[in-house]
Amino acid sequence: MSLLGAGWKGARNRRDSHLSEKIFNRIQENFPELKNRLTSSSILLSNVYASTGDVEKSSNIKNKLYKLGLKKTIGLSWTAINGRLFKFRAHDQSHPQSSEIYAEAEKISNELIEHGHQYDSSWITRPLKQDETVASVLCGHSERLAIAWNF
């Protein structure tokens, strides 16, 4: 499975929907019993379609998952500080020190921008909401929050 996953990451990074379809079909054929894996694979294929502008195929996959009652598992990032384990999910504000964590994440983002980093909006596969920016969507990932909490 990890070899297929590595191939899929490459296909996703190249926005190659044809190769993504082939990998998705191979996963469905070889691992039908892995319901969670099939759900995440379907979401990934849907995102590849969306990133290539094929909104219809992307929507069809999401509608099929909805009709089957399947939901995407929320991704979590874990970090240990002073022997305590902390977990974060995307755009998490449940931590008692959320404002400090977000301030640190913004500081890190500003530093990256000073060194030439530019946000790539092509990775966002849905329309932005009225109160969102490209940076706010891309900078709220759980990994980034866990990193900021470590500073």
PDB file of C-alpha atoms in Angstrom:
ATOM      1  CA  MET A   1       0.000   0.000   0.000  1.00  0.00           C
ATOM      2  CA  SER A   2       2.847   2.428   0.771  1.00  0.00           C
ATOM      3  CA  LEU A   3       4.193   2.110  -2.784  1.00  0.00           C
ATOM      4  CA  LEU A   4       0.778   3.058  -4.174  1.00  0.00           C
ATOM      5  CA  GLY A   5       0.641   5.934  -1.699  1.00  0.00           C
ATOM      6  CA  ALA A   6       4.013   7.237  -2.859  1.00  0.00           C
ATOM      7  CA  GLY A   7       2.912   7.009  -6.487  1.00  0.00           C
ATOM      8  CA  TRP A   8      -0.284   8.811  -5.649  1.00  0.00           C
ATOM      9  CA  LYS A   9       1.552  11.661  -3.944  1.00  0.00           C
ATOM     10  CA  GLY A  10       3.587  12.116  -7.099  1.00  0.00           C
ATOM     11  CA  ALA A  11       0.449  12.031  -9.267  1.00  0.00           C
ATOM     12  CA  ARG A  12      -1.249  14.539  -6.981  1.00  0.00           C
ATOM     13  CA  ASN A  13       1.742  16.878  -7.015  1.00  0.00           C
ATOM     14  CA  ARG A  14       1.750  16.759 -10.835  1.00  0.00           C
ATOM     15  CA  ARG A  15      -2.057  17.045 -10.902  1.00  0.00           C
ATOM     16  CA  ASP A  16      -2.183  13.925 -13.057  1.00  0.00           C
ATOM     17  CA  SER A  17      -5.817  12.793 -12.880  1.00  0.00           C
ATOM     18  CA  HIS A  18      -5.263   9.858 -15.276  1.00  0.00           C
ATOM     19  CA  LEU A  19      -2.543   8.314 -13.081  1.00  0.00           C
ATOM     20  CA  SER A  20      -4.587   9.119  -9.965  1.00  0.00           C
ATOM     21  CA  GLU A  21      -7.538   7.188 -11.416  1.00  0.00           C
ATOM     22  CA  LYS A  22      -5.309   4.189 -12.142  1.00  0.00           C
ATOM     23  CA  ILE A  23      -3.951   4.175  -8.592  1.00  0.00           C
ATOM     24  CA  PHE A  24      -7.443   4.630  -7.128  1.00  0.00           C
ATOM     25  CA  ASN A  25      -8.742   1.669  -9.156  1.00  0.00           C
ATOM     26  CA  ARG A  26      -5.780  -0.464  -8.084  1.00  0.00           C
ATOM     27  CA  ILE A  27      -6.473   0.338  -4.423  1.00  0.00           C
ATOM     28  CA  GLN A  28     -10.172  -0.529  -4.850  1.00  0.00           C
ATOM     29  CA  GLU A  29      -9.312  -3.850  -6.510  1.00  0.00           C
ATOM     30  CA  ASN A  30      -6.602  -4.912  -4.079  1.00  0.00           C
ATOM     31  CA  PHE A  31      -7.888  -3.552  -0.755  1.00  0.00           C
ATOM     32  CA  PRO A  32     -11.721  -3.691  -0.828  1.00  0.00           C
ATOM     33  CA  GLU A  33     -11.913  -4.457   2.895  1.00  0.00           C
ATOM     34  CA  LEU A  34     -10.174  -1.225   3.917  1.00  0.00           C
ATOM     35  CA  LYS A  35     -13.209   1.052   4.147  1.00  0.00           C
ATOM     36  CA  ASN A  36     -11.299   4.002   5.684  1.00  0.00           C
ATOM     37  CA  ARG A  37      -8.556   3.687   3.075  1.00  0.00           C
ATOM     38  CA  LEU A  38     -11.134   3.727   0.288  1.00  0.00           C
ATOM     39  CA  THR A  39     -12.783   6.818   1.767  1.00  0.00           C
ATOM     40  CA  SER A  40      -9.493   8.708   2.001  1.00  0.00           C
ATOM     41  CA  SER A  41      -8.534   7.524  -1.490  1.00  0.00           C
ATOM     42  CA  SER A  42     -11.854   8.789  -2.833  1.00  0.00           C
ATOM     43  CA  ILE A  43     -11.324  12.184  -1.186  1.00  0.00           C
ATOM     44  CA  LEU A  44      -7.813  12.386  -2.615  1.00  0.00           C
ATOM     45  CA  LEU A  45      -9.045  11.535  -6.116  1.00  0.00           C
ATOM     46  CA  SER A  46     -11.815  14.109  -5.737  1.00  0.00           C
ATOM     47  CA  ASN A  47      -9.228  16.728  -4.762  1.00  0.00           C
ATOM     48  CA  VAL A  48      -7.037  15.844  -7.755  1.00  0.00           C
ATOM     49  CA  TYR A  49     -10.043  16.297 -10.043  1.00  0.00           C
ATOM     50  CA  ALA A  50     -10.880  19.624  -8.394  1.00  0.00           C
ATOM     51  CA  SER A  51      -7.277  20.836  -8.735  1.00  0.00           C
ATOM     52  CA  THR A  52      -7.387  20.091 -12.475  1.00  0.00           C
ATOM     53  CA  GLY A  53     -10.690  21.942 -12.858  1.00  0.00           C
ATOM     54  CA  ASP A  54     -12.874  18.851 -13.265  1.00  0.00           C
ATOM     55  CA  VAL A  55     -15.452  19.966 -10.722  1.00  0.00           C
ATOM     56  CA  GLU A  56     -18.105  17.565 -12.032  1.00  0.00           C
ATOM     57  CA  LYS A  57     -16.023  14.425 -11.363  1.00  0.00           C
ATOM     58  CA  SER A  58     -14.963  15.837  -8.003  1.00  0.00           C
ATOM     59  CA  SER A  59     -18.588  16.491  -7.009  1.00  0.00           C
ATOM     60  CA  ASN A  60     -19.703  13.055  -8.214  1.00  0.00           C
ATOM     61  CA  ILE A  61     -17.205  11.348  -5.913  1.00  0.00           C
ATOM     62  CA  LYS A  62     -18.200  13.472  -2.918  1.00  0.00           C
ATOM     63  CA  ASN A  63     -21.905  12.842  -3.604  1.00  0.00           C
ATOM     64  CA  LYS A  64     -21.272   9.091  -3.826  1.00  0.00           C
ATOM     65  CA  LEU A  65     -19.480   9.130  -0.457  1.00  0.00           C
ATOM     66  CA  TYR A  66     -22.337  11.134   1.059  1.00  0.00           C
ATOM     67  CA  LYS A  67     -24.949   8.678  -0.250  1.00  0.00           C
ATOM     68  CA  LEU A  68     -22.949   5.775   1.192  1.00  0.00           C
ATOM     69  CA  GLY A  69     -22.740   7.547   4.554  1.00  0.00           C
ATOM     70  CA  LEU A  70     -18.936   7.664   4.408  1.00  0.00           C
ATOM     71  CA  LYS A  71     -17.088  10.592   5.920  1.00  0.00           C
ATOM     72  CA  LYS A  72     -13.524  11.742   5.754  1.00  0.00           C
ATOM     73  CA  THR A  73     -11.539  11.040   8.919  1.00  0.00           C
ATOM     74  CA  ILE A  74     -10.319  14.286  10.411  1.00  0.00           C
ATOM     75  CA  GLY A  75      -6.543  14.515  10.295  1.00  0.00           C
ATOM     76  CA  LEU A  76      -4.739  15.130  13.567  1.00  0.00           C
ATOM     77  CA  SER A  77      -1.207  16.171  14.393  1.00  0.00           C
ATOM     78  CA  TRP A  78       0.329  15.216  17.715  1.00  0.00           C
ATOM     79  CA  THR A  79       3.221  16.784  19.562  1.00  0.00           C
ATOM     80  CA  ALA A  80       4.779  16.205  22.983  1.00  0.00           C
ATOM     81  CA  ILE A  81       6.015  19.061  25.140  1.00  0.00           C
ATOM     82  CA  ASN A  82       7.479  18.511  28.613  1.00  0.00           C
ATOM     83  CA  GLY A  83       6.110  14.968  28.667  1.00  0.00           C
ATOM     84  CA  ARG A  84       2.554  16.056  27.786  1.00  0.00           C
ATOM     85  CA  LEU A  85       0.861  15.029  24.559  1.00  0.00           C
ATOM     86  CA  PHE A  86      -1.096  17.623  22.575  1.00  0.00           C
ATOM     87  CA  LYS A  87      -3.223  17.074  19.488  1.00  0.00           C
ATOM     88  CA  PHE A  88      -4.343  19.541  16.862  1.00  0.00           C
ATOM     89  CA  ARG A  89      -6.784  19.418  13.966  1.00  0.00           C
ATOM     90  CA  ALA A  90      -7.000  21.907  11.104  1.00  0.00           C
ATOM     91  CA  HIS A  91      -8.067  25.380  12.258  1.00  0.00           C
ATOM     92  CA  ASP A  92      -8.217  24.086  15.833  1.00  0.00           C
ATOM     93  CA  GLN A  93      -9.027  26.655  18.499  1.00  0.00           C
ATOM     94  CA  SER A  94      -9.738  24.267  21.362  1.00  0.00           C
ATOM     95  CA  HIS A  95      -6.328  24.683  23.008  1.00  0.00           C
ATOM     96  CA  PRO A  96      -6.399  27.083  25.988  1.00  0.00           C
ATOM     97  CA  GLN A  97      -3.483  29.001  24.441  1.00  0.00           C
ATOM     98  CA  SER A  98      -4.894  29.142  20.907  1.00  0.00           C
ATOM     99  CA  SER A  99      -4.284  32.862  20.505  1.00  0.00           C
ATOM    100  CA  GLU A 100      -0.586  32.441  21.338  1.00  0.00           C
ATOM    101  CA  ILE A 101      -0.306  29.448  18.989  1.00  0.00           C
ATOM    102  CA  TYR A 102      -1.909  31.367  16.118  1.00  0.00           C
ATOM    103  CA  ALA A 103       0.286  34.400  16.829  1.00  0.00           C
ATOM    104  CA  GLU A 104       3.377  32.179  16.584  1.00  0.00           C
ATOM    105  CA  ALA A 105       2.076  30.551  13.392  1.00  0.00           C
ATOM    106  CA  GLU A 106       1.574  34.012  11.890  1.00  0.00           C
ATOM    107  CA  LYS A 107       5.084  35.029  12.961  1.00  0.00           C
ATOM    108  CA  ILE A 108       6.499  31.931  11.224  1.00  0.00           C
ATOM    109  CA  SER A 109       4.427  32.688   8.102  1.00  0.00           C
ATOM    110  CA  ASN A 110       5.631  36.299   7.996  1.00  0.00           C
ATOM    111  CA  GLU A 111       9.222  35.133   8.315  1.00  0.00           C
ATOM    112  CA  LEU A 112       8.755  32.701   5.429  1.00  0.00           C
ATOM    113  CA  ILE A 113       7.238  35.466   3.282  1.00  0.00           C
ATOM    114  CA  GLU A 114      10.210  37.732   4.092  1.00  0.00           C
ATOM    115  CA  HIS A 115      12.430  34.997   2.658  1.00  0.00           C
ATOM    116  CA  GLY A 116      10.424  34.776  -0.565  1.00  0.00           C
ATOM    117  CA  HIS A 117       7.739  32.192   0.180  1.00  0.00           C
ATOM    118  CA  GLN A 118       4.513  32.612  -1.814  1.00  0.00           C
ATOM    119  CA  TYR A 119       1.272  30.799  -1.093  1.00  0.00           C
ATOM    120  CA  ASP A 120       0.066  28.601  -3.943  1.00  0.00           C
ATOM    121  CA  SER A 121      -3.713  28.945  -4.177  1.00  0.00           C
ATOM    122  CA  SER A 122      -3.908  26.113  -6.710  1.00  0.00           C
ATOM    123  CA  TRP A 123      -3.807  23.657  -3.778  1.00  0.00           C
ATOM    124  CA  ILE A 124      -7.159  24.952  -2.539  1.00  0.00           C
ATOM    125  CA  THR A 125      -9.783  22.755  -4.164  1.00  0.00           C
ATOM    126  CA  ARG A 126     -12.914  24.619  -3.076  1.00  0.00           C
ATOM    127  CA  PRO A 127     -14.170  28.185  -3.295  1.00  0.00           C
ATOM    128  CA  LEU A 128     -12.961  30.487  -0.527  1.00  0.00           C
ATOM    129  CA  LYS A 129     -15.572  31.610   1.975  1.00  0.00           C
ATOM    130  CA  GLN A 130     -16.170  35.325   2.386  1.00  0.00           C
ATOM    131  CA  ASP A 131     -14.006  35.618   5.513  1.00  0.00           C
ATOM    132  CA  GLU A 132     -11.134  33.451   4.187  1.00  0.00           C
ATOM    133  CA  THR A 133      -7.889  34.262   2.440  1.00  0.00           C
ATOM    134  CA  VAL A 134      -5.490  31.931   0.669  1.00  0.00           C
ATOM    135  CA  ALA A 135      -3.112  32.301   3.619  1.00  0.00           C
ATOM    136  CA  SER A 136      -5.796  31.588   6.230  1.00  0.00           C
ATOM    137  CA  VAL A 137      -6.822  28.371   4.473  1.00  0.00           C
ATOM    138  CA  LEU A 138      -3.287  27.111   3.905  1.00  0.00           C
ATOM    139  CA  CYS A 139      -1.891  28.203   7.282  1.00  0.00           C
ATOM    140  CA  GLY A 140      -4.469  26.536   9.512  1.00  0.00           C
ATOM    141  CA  HIS A 141      -3.277  22.973   8.962  1.00  0.00           C
ATOM    142  CA  SER A 142      -2.806  20.892  12.077  1.00  0.00           C
ATOM    143  CA  GLU A 143       0.899  20.328  11.371  1.00  0.00           C
ATOM    144  CA  ARG A 144       1.549  24.064  11.308  1.00  0.00           C
ATOM    145  CA  LEU A 145      -0.297  24.565  14.607  1.00  0.00           C
ATOM    146  CA  ALA A 146       1.689  21.754  16.254  1.00  0.00           C
ATOM    147  CA  ILE A 147       4.943  23.298  15.025  1.00  0.00           C
ATOM    148  CA  ALA A 148       3.923  26.750  16.267  1.00  0.00           C
ATOM    149  CA  TRP A 149       3.068  25.305  19.696  1.00  0.00           C
ATOM    150  CA  ASN A 150       6.631  23.976  19.936  1.00  0.00           C
ATOM    151  CA  PHE A 151       8.172  27.461  19.573  1.00  0.00           C
TER     152      PHE A 151
END
